[in-house]
């Protein structure tokens, strides 16, 4: 049951319904063009800066997966949504500090941004005692620049090398290694970025055959990401509109 703080206006619901139909059509067309089954691709609605009312409206429209970037915002929003009776799958997709791990595992079904062995270990400790393992994706730095986050594909670094991070997740009892996540680097064409990511994903599947998920592509480049094998696309502005500037 929703209260006034989580009740969406009819005009806003209509906006969201129209945007959702358009995004779903884009995903279906992209899958058809790539010769892929539409059921292989999950759309994650990225609701950062938007209220719980929008999440509830999207849930009513059939959206099952919601993504958030900041724990401070996501924790309260997830609680509001749960109190209103909805239960979407929550994906934490932003950079995550180890001291936020205990908070995130309380509401998140999946964390897409595991980029160090130390973070994997912190999440494993925090997730111990859950009724099911926490789904974890290793974030990859496609261009090898560690400053924006992401494990390094061609590095033997014991904390941030991709092999070390993937193994830390795979061996953690409270985590389930699902696959990889990446963001196309600034200045790179999406084709270049996702082609490189597809190469890394092939390596990952050879070493960890269970790690088949590939979280890649956003509002502006989801078609290209799907062509290169994305199983999860993270859609914000195309679904909810241009968000206000974060303070």
PDB file of C-alpha atoms in Angstrom:
ATOM      1  CA  UNK A   1       0.000   0.000   0.000  1.00  0.00           C
ATOM      2  CA  UNK A   2       1.445   3.387  -0.999  1.00  0.00           C
ATOM      3  CA  UNK A   3       1.215   6.627   0.946  1.00  0.00           C
ATOM      4  CA  UNK A   4       1.428  10.153  -0.420  1.00  0.00           C
ATOM      5  CA  UNK A   5       5.237  10.069  -0.529  1.00  0.00           C
ATOM      6  CA  UNK A   6       5.281   7.029  -2.813  1.00  0.00           C
ATOM      7  CA  UNK A   7       2.187   7.698  -4.940  1.00  0.00           C
ATOM      8  CA  UNK A   8       3.023   8.530  -8.545  1.00  0.00           C
ATOM      9  CA  UNK A   9       1.046  11.125 -10.514  1.00  0.00           C
ATOM     10  CA  UNK A  10      -0.997   9.746 -13.442  1.00  0.00           C
ATOM     11  CA  UNK A  11       0.902  11.917 -15.925  1.00  0.00           C
ATOM     12  CA  UNK A  12       4.246  10.664 -14.599  1.00  0.00           C
ATOM     13  CA  UNK A  13       3.071   7.076 -14.834  1.00  0.00           C
ATOM     14  CA  UNK A  14       2.059   7.678 -18.442  1.00  0.00           C
ATOM     15  CA  UNK A  15       5.511   9.178 -19.176  1.00  0.00           C
ATOM     16  CA  UNK A  16       7.224   6.159 -17.656  1.00  0.00           C
ATOM     17  CA  UNK A  17       4.970   3.723 -19.517  1.00  0.00           C
ATOM     18  CA  UNK A  18       5.725   5.357 -22.865  1.00  0.00           C
ATOM     19  CA  UNK A  19       9.472   5.488 -22.194  1.00  0.00           C
ATOM     20  CA  UNK A  20       9.502   1.892 -21.022  1.00  0.00           C
ATOM     21  CA  UNK A  21       7.709   0.731 -24.169  1.00  0.00           C
ATOM     22  CA  UNK A  22      10.273   2.566 -26.305  1.00  0.00           C
ATOM     23  CA  UNK A  23      13.246   1.088 -24.437  1.00  0.00           C
ATOM     24  CA  UNK A  24      11.794  -2.408 -24.577  1.00  0.00           C
ATOM     25  CA  UNK A  25      11.312  -1.983 -28.329  1.00  0.00           C
ATOM     26  CA  UNK A  26      14.942  -0.874 -28.739  1.00  0.00           C
ATOM     27  CA  UNK A  27      16.170  -3.906 -26.802  1.00  0.00           C
ATOM     28  CA  UNK A  28      13.980  -6.279 -28.822  1.00  0.00           C
ATOM     29  CA  UNK A  29      15.185  -4.759 -32.106  1.00  0.00           C
ATOM     30  CA  UNK A  30      18.819  -4.943 -30.982  1.00  0.00           C
ATOM     31  CA  UNK A  31      18.431  -8.601 -30.028  1.00  0.00           C
ATOM     32  CA  UNK A  32      16.813  -9.376 -33.371  1.00  0.00           C
ATOM     33  CA  UNK A  33      19.601  -7.599 -35.232  1.00  0.00           C
ATOM     34  CA  UNK A  34      22.222  -9.545 -33.280  1.00  0.00           C
ATOM     35  CA  UNK A  35      20.421 -12.865 -33.739  1.00  0.00           C
ATOM     36  CA  UNK A  36      19.913 -13.191 -29.993  1.00  0.00           C
ATOM     37  CA  UNK A  37      16.966 -14.317 -27.891  1.00  0.00           C
ATOM     38  CA  UNK A  38      15.281 -11.317 -26.244  1.00  0.00           C
ATOM     39  CA  UNK A  39      15.047 -13.326 -23.018  1.00  0.00           C
ATOM     40  CA  UNK A  40      18.859 -13.237 -22.754  1.00  0.00           C
ATOM     41  CA  UNK A  41      18.898  -9.496 -21.969  1.00  0.00           C
ATOM     42  CA  UNK A  42      17.748  -7.977 -18.681  1.00  0.00           C
ATOM     43  CA  UNK A  43      16.976  -4.265 -18.491  1.00  0.00           C
ATOM     44  CA  UNK A  44      18.042  -2.602 -15.248  1.00  0.00           C
ATOM     45  CA  UNK A  45      16.198   0.668 -14.592  1.00  0.00           C
ATOM     46  CA  UNK A  46      18.767   3.064 -13.109  1.00  0.00           C
ATOM     47  CA  UNK A  47      16.758   5.206 -10.702  1.00  0.00           C
ATOM     48  CA  UNK A  48      19.453   7.297  -9.019  1.00  0.00           C
ATOM     49  CA  UNK A  49      18.148  10.771  -8.023  1.00  0.00           C
ATOM     50  CA  UNK A  50      14.569   9.640  -8.726  1.00  0.00           C
ATOM     51  CA  UNK A  51      12.048   8.938  -5.939  1.00  0.00           C
ATOM     52  CA  UNK A  52      10.681   5.670  -4.640  1.00  0.00           C
ATOM     53  CA  UNK A  53       7.388   6.565  -6.332  1.00  0.00           C
ATOM     54  CA  UNK A  54       9.046   6.114  -9.727  1.00  0.00           C
ATOM     55  CA  UNK A  55      10.424   2.722  -8.699  1.00  0.00           C
ATOM     56  CA  UNK A  56       6.944   1.648  -7.597  1.00  0.00           C
ATOM     57  CA  UNK A  57       5.403   2.856 -10.844  1.00  0.00           C
ATOM     58  CA  UNK A  58       7.999   0.957 -12.859  1.00  0.00           C
ATOM     59  CA  UNK A  59       7.367  -2.164 -10.772  1.00  0.00           C
ATOM     60  CA  UNK A  60       3.647  -1.873 -11.544  1.00  0.00           C
ATOM     61  CA  UNK A  61       4.578  -1.637 -15.225  1.00  0.00           C
ATOM     62  CA  UNK A  62       6.504  -4.906 -15.022  1.00  0.00           C
ATOM     63  CA  UNK A  63      10.070  -3.757 -14.350  1.00  0.00           C
ATOM     64  CA  UNK A  64      11.788  -6.346 -12.165  1.00  0.00           C
ATOM     65  CA  UNK A  65      15.336  -4.983 -11.888  1.00  0.00           C
ATOM     66  CA  UNK A  66      16.411  -1.619 -10.476  1.00  0.00           C
ATOM     67  CA  UNK A  67      19.906  -0.133 -10.241  1.00  0.00           C
ATOM     68  CA  UNK A  68      21.369   2.437  -7.860  1.00  0.00           C
ATOM     69  CA  UNK A  69      24.792   4.096  -7.647  1.00  0.00           C
ATOM     70  CA  UNK A  70      25.037   5.506  -4.135  1.00  0.00           C
ATOM     71  CA  UNK A  71      24.343   3.614  -0.936  1.00  0.00           C
ATOM     72  CA  UNK A  72      23.251   6.721   0.958  1.00  0.00           C
ATOM     73  CA  UNK A  73      20.360   7.164  -1.470  1.00  0.00           C
ATOM     74  CA  UNK A  74      19.701   3.530  -2.293  1.00  0.00           C
ATOM     75  CA  UNK A  75      19.312   2.191   1.250  1.00  0.00           C
ATOM     76  CA  UNK A  76      16.464   4.549   2.123  1.00  0.00           C
ATOM     77  CA  UNK A  77      14.784   4.144  -1.252  1.00  0.00           C
ATOM     78  CA  UNK A  78      14.885   0.363  -1.052  1.00  0.00           C
ATOM     79  CA  UNK A  79      13.305   0.519   2.394  1.00  0.00           C
ATOM     80  CA  UNK A  80      10.520   2.807   1.114  1.00  0.00           C
ATOM     81  CA  UNK A  81       9.804   0.526  -1.815  1.00  0.00           C
ATOM     82  CA  UNK A  82       9.718  -2.558   0.398  1.00  0.00           C
ATOM     83  CA  UNK A  83       7.388  -0.819   2.871  1.00  0.00           C
ATOM     84  CA  UNK A  84       5.034  -0.064  -0.026  1.00  0.00           C
ATOM     85  CA  UNK A  85       4.880  -3.750  -0.890  1.00  0.00           C
ATOM     86  CA  UNK A  86       7.103  -4.007  -3.979  1.00  0.00           C
ATOM     87  CA  UNK A  87      10.123  -6.291  -4.261  1.00  0.00           C
ATOM     88  CA  UNK A  88      12.260  -5.541  -7.321  1.00  0.00           C
ATOM     89  CA  UNK A  89      15.751  -6.982  -7.612  1.00  0.00           C
ATOM     90  CA  UNK A  90      18.192  -4.258  -6.526  1.00  0.00           C
ATOM     91  CA  UNK A  91      21.498  -3.951  -8.376  1.00  0.00           C
ATOM     92  CA  UNK A  92      24.239  -1.794  -6.872  1.00  0.00           C
ATOM     93  CA  UNK A  93      26.162  -0.465  -9.882  1.00  0.00           C
ATOM     94  CA  UNK A  94      28.280   2.407  -8.535  1.00  0.00           C
ATOM     95  CA  UNK A  95      31.773   2.447  -7.077  1.00  0.00           C
ATOM     96  CA  UNK A  96      31.630   0.939  -3.639  1.00  0.00           C
ATOM     97  CA  UNK A  97      33.780   1.685  -0.621  1.00  0.00           C
ATOM     98  CA  UNK A  98      34.502  -1.249   1.662  1.00  0.00           C
ATOM     99  CA  UNK A  99      32.950   0.507   4.656  1.00  0.00           C
ATOM    100  CA  UNK A 100      29.595   0.540   2.835  1.00  0.00           C
ATOM    101  CA  UNK A 101      29.553  -3.213   2.204  1.00  0.00           C
ATOM    102  CA  UNK A 102      27.489  -4.085   5.284  1.00  0.00           C
ATOM    103  CA  UNK A 103      24.805  -1.568   4.325  1.00  0.00           C
ATOM    104  CA  UNK A 104      24.641  -2.585   0.669  1.00  0.00           C
ATOM    105  CA  UNK A 105      24.215  -6.304   1.313  1.00  0.00           C
ATOM    106  CA  UNK A 106      21.070  -5.590   3.351  1.00  0.00           C
ATOM    107  CA  UNK A 107      19.076  -4.638   0.239  1.00  0.00           C
ATOM    108  CA  UNK A 108      21.111  -5.465  -2.875  1.00  0.00           C
ATOM    109  CA  UNK A 109      20.574  -8.682  -4.776  1.00  0.00           C
ATOM    110  CA  UNK A 110      23.640  -8.004  -6.931  1.00  0.00           C
ATOM    111  CA  UNK A 111      26.747  -5.801  -6.815  1.00  0.00           C
ATOM    112  CA  UNK A 112      28.165  -4.995 -10.260  1.00  0.00           C
ATOM    113  CA  UNK A 113      31.225  -3.039  -9.161  1.00  0.00           C
ATOM    114  CA  UNK A 114      33.579  -5.469  -7.393  1.00  0.00           C
ATOM    115  CA  UNK A 115      36.975  -4.189  -8.470  1.00  0.00           C
ATOM    116  CA  UNK A 116      39.450  -5.367  -5.828  1.00  0.00           C
ATOM    117  CA  UNK A 117      40.243  -8.397  -3.718  1.00  0.00           C
ATOM    118  CA  UNK A 118      39.810  -6.287  -0.595  1.00  0.00           C
ATOM    119  CA  UNK A 119      36.285  -5.284  -1.631  1.00  0.00           C
ATOM    120  CA  UNK A 120      35.411  -8.898  -2.468  1.00  0.00           C
ATOM    121  CA  UNK A 121      36.523  -9.965   0.989  1.00  0.00           C
ATOM    122  CA  UNK A 122      34.573  -7.151   2.665  1.00  0.00           C
ATOM    123  CA  UNK A 123      31.408  -8.131   0.786  1.00  0.00           C
ATOM    124  CA  UNK A 124      31.933 -11.788   1.653  1.00  0.00           C
ATOM    125  CA  UNK A 125      32.137 -10.976   5.358  1.00  0.00           C
ATOM    126  CA  UNK A 126      29.146  -8.625   5.170  1.00  0.00           C
ATOM    127  CA  UNK A 127      27.018 -11.125   3.233  1.00  0.00           C
ATOM    128  CA  UNK A 128      27.676 -14.035   5.580  1.00  0.00           C
ATOM    129  CA  UNK A 129      24.377 -15.177   7.045  1.00  0.00           C
ATOM    130  CA  UNK A 130      22.195 -14.125   4.093  1.00  0.00           C
ATOM    131  CA  UNK A 131      19.633 -16.663   2.955  1.00  0.00           C
ATOM    132  CA  UNK A 132      21.388 -16.837  -0.426  1.00  0.00           C
ATOM    133  CA  UNK A 133      24.773 -15.769  -1.786  1.00  0.00           C
ATOM    134  CA  UNK A 134      25.183 -12.192  -2.989  1.00  0.00           C
ATOM    135  CA  UNK A 135      25.479 -12.065  -6.772  1.00  0.00           C
ATOM    136  CA  UNK A 136      28.723 -10.299  -7.689  1.00  0.00           C
ATOM    137  CA  UNK A 137      30.073  -9.020 -10.991  1.00  0.00           C
ATOM    138  CA  UNK A 138      33.670  -7.942 -11.417  1.00  0.00           C
ATOM    139  CA  UNK A 139      33.978  -4.454 -12.857  1.00  0.00           C
ATOM    140  CA  UNK A 140      36.598  -4.280 -15.589  1.00  0.00           C
ATOM    141  CA  UNK A 141      38.688  -1.251 -16.489  1.00  0.00           C
ATOM    142  CA  UNK A 142      38.460  -1.598 -20.272  1.00  0.00           C
ATOM    143  CA  UNK A 143      41.237   0.914 -20.920  1.00  0.00           C
ATOM    144  CA  UNK A 144      43.438  -0.242 -18.031  1.00  0.00           C
ATOM    145  CA  UNK A 145      43.091   3.072 -16.193  1.00  0.00           C
ATOM    146  CA  UNK A 146      42.547   2.301 -12.493  1.00  0.00           C
ATOM    147  CA  UNK A 147      41.511   5.849 -11.576  1.00  0.00           C
ATOM    148  CA  UNK A 148      37.866   5.326 -12.627  1.00  0.00           C
ATOM    149  CA  UNK A 149      37.514   1.961 -10.936  1.00  0.00           C
ATOM    150  CA  UNK A 150      37.657  -1.523 -12.380  1.00  0.00           C
ATOM    151  CA  UNK A 151      39.922  -4.526 -12.159  1.00  0.00           C
ATOM    152  CA  UNK A 152      42.839  -4.545 -14.595  1.00  0.00           C
ATOM    153  CA  UNK A 153      42.633  -7.276 -17.270  1.00  0.00           C
ATOM    154  CA  UNK A 154      46.333  -7.577 -18.042  1.00  0.00           C
ATOM    155  CA  UNK A 155      47.709  -7.210 -14.546  1.00  0.00           C
ATOM    156  CA  UNK A 156      49.078  -9.639 -11.974  1.00  0.00           C
ATOM    157  CA  UNK A 157      48.432  -7.146  -9.178  1.00  0.00           C
ATOM    158  CA  UNK A 158      47.271  -9.207  -6.176  1.00  0.00           C
ATOM    159  CA  UNK A 159      44.512  -6.741  -5.280  1.00  0.00           C
ATOM    160  CA  UNK A 160      43.225  -5.252  -8.537  1.00  0.00           C
ATOM    161  CA  UNK A 161      44.344  -7.677 -11.242  1.00  0.00           C
ATOM    162  CA  UNK A 162      41.297  -9.192 -12.931  1.00  0.00           C
ATOM    163  CA  UNK A 163      42.381 -12.760 -12.332  1.00  0.00           C
ATOM    164  CA  UNK A 164      42.912 -12.162  -8.631  1.00  0.00           C
ATOM    165  CA  UNK A 165      39.598 -10.350  -8.176  1.00  0.00           C
ATOM    166  CA  UNK A 166      37.621 -12.999 -10.072  1.00  0.00           C
ATOM    167  CA  UNK A 167      39.205 -15.772  -8.024  1.00  0.00           C
ATOM    168  CA  UNK A 168      38.518 -13.929  -4.768  1.00  0.00           C
ATOM    169  CA  UNK A 169      34.832 -13.670  -5.668  1.00  0.00           C
ATOM    170  CA  UNK A 170      34.595 -17.249  -6.935  1.00  0.00           C
ATOM    171  CA  UNK A 171      36.135 -18.639  -3.757  1.00  0.00           C
ATOM    172  CA  UNK A 172      34.079 -16.510  -1.345  1.00  0.00           C
ATOM    173  CA  UNK A 173      31.395 -18.642   0.364  1.00  0.00           C
ATOM    174  CA  UNK A 174      28.867 -15.789   0.644  1.00  0.00           C
ATOM    175  CA  UNK A 175      29.295 -14.538  -2.952  1.00  0.00           C
ATOM    176  CA  UNK A 176      28.338 -15.913  -6.367  1.00  0.00           C
ATOM    177  CA  UNK A 177      30.539 -14.911  -9.292  1.00  0.00           C
ATOM    178  CA  UNK A 178      28.114 -13.999 -12.081  1.00  0.00           C
ATOM    179  CA  UNK A 179      30.325 -12.286 -14.652  1.00  0.00           C
ATOM    180  CA  UNK A 180      31.672  -8.886 -15.647  1.00  0.00           C
ATOM    181  CA  UNK A 181      30.576  -5.256 -15.740  1.00  0.00           C
ATOM    182  CA  UNK A 182      32.092  -2.349 -17.617  1.00  0.00           C
ATOM    183  CA  UNK A 183      31.465   1.238 -18.643  1.00  0.00           C
ATOM    184  CA  UNK A 184      32.741   2.473 -21.995  1.00  0.00           C
ATOM    185  CA  UNK A 185      35.706   4.764 -21.190  1.00  0.00           C
ATOM    186  CA  UNK A 186      35.484   8.451 -22.001  1.00  0.00           C
ATOM    187  CA  UNK A 187      36.885   9.094 -25.456  1.00  0.00           C
ATOM    188  CA  UNK A 188      36.370   5.535 -26.673  1.00  0.00           C
ATOM    189  CA  UNK A 189      33.840   4.626 -29.318  1.00  0.00           C
ATOM    190  CA  UNK A 190      31.352   2.097 -27.924  1.00  0.00           C
ATOM    191  CA  UNK A 191      32.287  -0.443 -30.606  1.00  0.00           C
ATOM    192  CA  UNK A 192      35.915  -0.308 -29.512  1.00  0.00           C
ATOM    193  CA  UNK A 193      35.056  -0.554 -25.820  1.00  0.00           C
ATOM    194  CA  UNK A 194      32.571  -3.414 -26.084  1.00  0.00           C
ATOM    195  CA  UNK A 195      34.726  -5.375 -28.514  1.00  0.00           C
ATOM    196  CA  UNK A 196      37.525  -5.244 -25.941  1.00  0.00           C
ATOM    197  CA  UNK A 197      35.080  -6.212 -23.197  1.00  0.00           C
ATOM    198  CA  UNK A 198      33.888  -9.202 -25.255  1.00  0.00           C
ATOM    199  CA  UNK A 199      37.491 -10.420 -25.423  1.00  0.00           C
ATOM    200  CA  UNK A 200      37.829 -10.162 -21.651  1.00  0.00           C
ATOM    201  CA  UNK A 201      34.479 -11.927 -21.187  1.00  0.00           C
ATOM    202  CA  UNK A 202      35.675 -14.811 -23.355  1.00  0.00           C
ATOM    203  CA  UNK A 203      38.710 -15.193 -21.094  1.00  0.00           C
ATOM    204  CA  UNK A 204      36.499 -15.048 -18.000  1.00  0.00           C
ATOM    205  CA  UNK A 205      34.191 -17.788 -19.260  1.00  0.00           C
ATOM    206  CA  UNK A 206      37.170 -20.004 -20.062  1.00  0.00           C
ATOM    207  CA  UNK A 207      38.484 -19.687 -16.503  1.00  0.00           C
ATOM    208  CA  UNK A 208      35.116 -19.425 -14.710  1.00  0.00           C
ATOM    209  CA  UNK A 209      32.475 -21.099 -16.930  1.00  0.00           C
ATOM    210  CA  UNK A 210      29.669 -20.067 -14.583  1.00  0.00           C
ATOM    211  CA  UNK A 211      30.473 -16.360 -15.030  1.00  0.00           C
ATOM    212  CA  UNK A 212      28.312 -15.688 -18.086  1.00  0.00           C
ATOM    213  CA  UNK A 213      26.694 -12.352 -17.177  1.00  0.00           C
ATOM    214  CA  UNK A 214      27.895  -9.234 -18.973  1.00  0.00           C
ATOM    215  CA  UNK A 215      26.607  -5.910 -17.638  1.00  0.00           C
ATOM    216  CA  UNK A 216      27.307  -3.310 -20.303  1.00  0.00           C
ATOM    217  CA  UNK A 217      25.532  -0.596 -22.218  1.00  0.00           C
ATOM    218  CA  UNK A 218      23.458   2.362 -21.138  1.00  0.00           C
ATOM    219  CA  UNK A 219      20.799   4.583 -22.705  1.00  0.00           C
ATOM    220  CA  UNK A 220      22.994   5.812 -25.542  1.00  0.00           C
ATOM    221  CA  UNK A 221      24.814   2.624 -26.513  1.00  0.00           C
ATOM    222  CA  UNK A 222      22.702  -0.346 -25.453  1.00  0.00           C
ATOM    223  CA  UNK A 223      22.289  -1.618 -29.027  1.00  0.00           C
ATOM    224  CA  UNK A 224      26.060  -1.864 -29.488  1.00  0.00           C
ATOM    225  CA  UNK A 225      26.495  -3.546 -26.116  1.00  0.00           C
ATOM    226  CA  UNK A 226      23.851  -6.145 -27.008  1.00  0.00           C
ATOM    227  CA  UNK A 227      25.623  -6.829 -30.296  1.00  0.00           C
ATOM    228  CA  UNK A 228      28.759  -7.665 -28.292  1.00  0.00           C
ATOM    229  CA  UNK A 229      26.992  -9.956 -25.846  1.00  0.00           C
ATOM    230  CA  UNK A 230      25.592  -7.819 -23.024  1.00  0.00           C
ATOM    231  CA  UNK A 231      23.158  -9.730 -20.829  1.00  0.00           C
ATOM    232  CA  UNK A 232      22.265  -6.718 -18.651  1.00  0.00           C
ATOM    233  CA  UNK A 233      21.803  -3.143 -19.898  1.00  0.00           C
ATOM    234  CA  UNK A 234      21.608  -0.256 -17.427  1.00  0.00           C
ATOM    235  CA  UNK A 235      19.061   2.304 -18.619  1.00  0.00           C
ATOM    236  CA  UNK A 236      18.548   5.613 -16.862  1.00  0.00           C
ATOM    237  CA  UNK A 237      17.834   8.757 -18.890  1.00  0.00           C
ATOM    238  CA  UNK A 238      16.019   6.981 -21.747  1.00  0.00           C
ATOM    239  CA  UNK A 239      13.587   5.614 -19.192  1.00  0.00           C
ATOM    240  CA  UNK A 240      13.269   8.263 -16.483  1.00  0.00           C
ATOM    241  CA  UNK A 241      14.343  11.430 -18.304  1.00  0.00           C
ATOM    242  CA  UNK A 242      17.345  13.670 -17.808  1.00  0.00           C
ATOM    243  CA  UNK A 243      18.183  13.621 -14.120  1.00  0.00           C
ATOM    244  CA  UNK A 244      19.031  16.701 -12.073  1.00  0.00           C
ATOM    245  CA  UNK A 245      22.681  17.434 -11.380  1.00  0.00           C
ATOM    246  CA  UNK A 246      23.978  15.587  -8.342  1.00  0.00           C
ATOM    247  CA  UNK A 247      25.165  17.877  -5.568  1.00  0.00           C
TER     248      UNK A 247
END
